[in-house]
CSV table of C-alpha atoms in Angstrom, one decimal:
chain,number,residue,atom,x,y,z
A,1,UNK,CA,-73.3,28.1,37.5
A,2,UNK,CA,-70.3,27.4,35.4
A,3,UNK,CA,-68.4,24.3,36.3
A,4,UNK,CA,-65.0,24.7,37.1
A,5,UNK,CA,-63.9,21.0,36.9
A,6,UNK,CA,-64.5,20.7,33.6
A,7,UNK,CA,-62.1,20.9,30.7
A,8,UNK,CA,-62.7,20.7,26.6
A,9,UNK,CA,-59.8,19.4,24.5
A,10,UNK,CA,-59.7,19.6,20.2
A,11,UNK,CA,-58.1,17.1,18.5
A,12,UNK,CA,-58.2,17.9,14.5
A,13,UNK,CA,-57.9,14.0,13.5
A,14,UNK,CA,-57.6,15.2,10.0
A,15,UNK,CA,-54.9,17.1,10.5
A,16,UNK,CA,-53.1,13.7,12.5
A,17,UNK,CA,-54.1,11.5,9.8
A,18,UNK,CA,-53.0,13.9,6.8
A,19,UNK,CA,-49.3,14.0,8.8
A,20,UNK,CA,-49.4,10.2,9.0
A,21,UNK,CA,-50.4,9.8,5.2
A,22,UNK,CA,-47.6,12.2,4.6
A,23,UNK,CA,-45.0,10.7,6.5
A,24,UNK,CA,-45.4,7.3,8.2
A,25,UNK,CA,-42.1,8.0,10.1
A,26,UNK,CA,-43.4,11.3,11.9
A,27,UNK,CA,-44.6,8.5,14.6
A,28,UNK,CA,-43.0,5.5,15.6
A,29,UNK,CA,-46.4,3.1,15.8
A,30,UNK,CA,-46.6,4.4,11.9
A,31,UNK,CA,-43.4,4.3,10.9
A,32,UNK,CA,-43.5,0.9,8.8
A,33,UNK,CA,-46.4,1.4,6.9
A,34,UNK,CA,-45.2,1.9,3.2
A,35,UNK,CA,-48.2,1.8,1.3
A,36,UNK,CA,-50.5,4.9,1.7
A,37,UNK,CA,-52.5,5.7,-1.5
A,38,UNK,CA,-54.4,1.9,-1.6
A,39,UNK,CA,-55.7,-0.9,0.7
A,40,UNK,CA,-55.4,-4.6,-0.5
A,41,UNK,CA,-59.1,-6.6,-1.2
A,42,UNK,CA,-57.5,-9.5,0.6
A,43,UNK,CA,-57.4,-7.8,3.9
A,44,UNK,CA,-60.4,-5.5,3.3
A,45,UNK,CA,-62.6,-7.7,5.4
A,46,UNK,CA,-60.4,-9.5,7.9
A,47,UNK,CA,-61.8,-10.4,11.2
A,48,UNK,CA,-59.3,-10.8,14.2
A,49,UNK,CA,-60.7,-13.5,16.6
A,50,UNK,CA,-60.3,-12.6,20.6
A,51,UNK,CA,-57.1,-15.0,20.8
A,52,UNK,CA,-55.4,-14.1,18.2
A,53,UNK,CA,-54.3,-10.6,19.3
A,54,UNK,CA,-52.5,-7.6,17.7
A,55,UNK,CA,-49.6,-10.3,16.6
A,56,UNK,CA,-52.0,-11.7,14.3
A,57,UNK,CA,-52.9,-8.7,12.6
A,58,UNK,CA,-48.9,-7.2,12.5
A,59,UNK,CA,-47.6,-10.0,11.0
A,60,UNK,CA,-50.5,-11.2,8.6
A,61,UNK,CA,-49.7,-11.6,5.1
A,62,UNK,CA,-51.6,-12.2,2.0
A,63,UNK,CA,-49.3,-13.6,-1.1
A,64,UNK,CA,-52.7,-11.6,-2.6
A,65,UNK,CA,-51.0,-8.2,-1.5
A,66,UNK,CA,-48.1,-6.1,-1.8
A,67,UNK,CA,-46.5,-7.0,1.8
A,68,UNK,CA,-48.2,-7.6,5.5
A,69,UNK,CA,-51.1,-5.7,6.6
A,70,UNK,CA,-49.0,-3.7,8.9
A,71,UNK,CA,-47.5,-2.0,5.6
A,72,UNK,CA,-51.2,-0.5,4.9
A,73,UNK,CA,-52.3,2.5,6.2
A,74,UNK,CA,-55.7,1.2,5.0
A,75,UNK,CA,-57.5,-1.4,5.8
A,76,UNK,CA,-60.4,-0.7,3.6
A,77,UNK,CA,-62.0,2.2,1.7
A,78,UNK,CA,-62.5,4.1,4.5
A,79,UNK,CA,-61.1,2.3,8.3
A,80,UNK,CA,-57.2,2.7,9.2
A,81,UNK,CA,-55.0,-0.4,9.9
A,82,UNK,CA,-53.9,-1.2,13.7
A,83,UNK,CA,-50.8,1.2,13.4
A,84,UNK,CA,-52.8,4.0,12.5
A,85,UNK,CA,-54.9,3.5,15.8
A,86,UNK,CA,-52.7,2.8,17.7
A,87,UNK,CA,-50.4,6.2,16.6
A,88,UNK,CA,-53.7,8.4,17.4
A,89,UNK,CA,-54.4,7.0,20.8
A,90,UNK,CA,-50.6,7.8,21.6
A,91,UNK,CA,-51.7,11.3,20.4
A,92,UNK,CA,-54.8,11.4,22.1
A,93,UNK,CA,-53.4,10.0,25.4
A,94,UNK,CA,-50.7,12.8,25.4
A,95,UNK,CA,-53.5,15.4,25.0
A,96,UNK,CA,-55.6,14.4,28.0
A,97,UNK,CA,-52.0,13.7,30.2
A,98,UNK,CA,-50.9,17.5,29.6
């Protein structure tokens, strides 16, 4: 019995993430981040608390690093920053509304 409600979407998140690391600007939520080939140690491991919001993470600095975390596209060796998130949800959303 094949179900006829049922739909199957592909997203290659490579693919999105290889645009983004190519050019920050091809999405707005990217569109500041000017450092794409590094992360900075100082914000490696930074833990957002429950109050502090997205605010706290867009506009934290380290004199440590080259500029605010929201210039990284990495936040480590291997987990986007918020930007990055947020630009693939915007992607992802758009898939599932069309």
């Amino acid at each position: 019995h094949a179900a006829t409600d049922t739909r199957f979407f592909f997203f290659d998140t490579n693919r999105f993430l290889d645009r983004v690391l190519d050019d920050p600007a091809a999405f707005p939520e990217t569109s500041g981040i000017k450092q794409t080939a590094a992360f900075c140690k100082a914000y490696e491991n930074r833990k957002v608390q429950q109050d502090e919001g997205e605010a706290s993470w867009r506009d934290h600095e380290d004199a440590a690093c080259e500029g605010p975390l929201r210039d990284y596209f990495w936040l480590n060796g291997l987990h986007p920053t918020f930007p990055v998130h947020k630009a693939l949800a915007v992607e992802l959303l758009g898939l599932l509304n069309a």
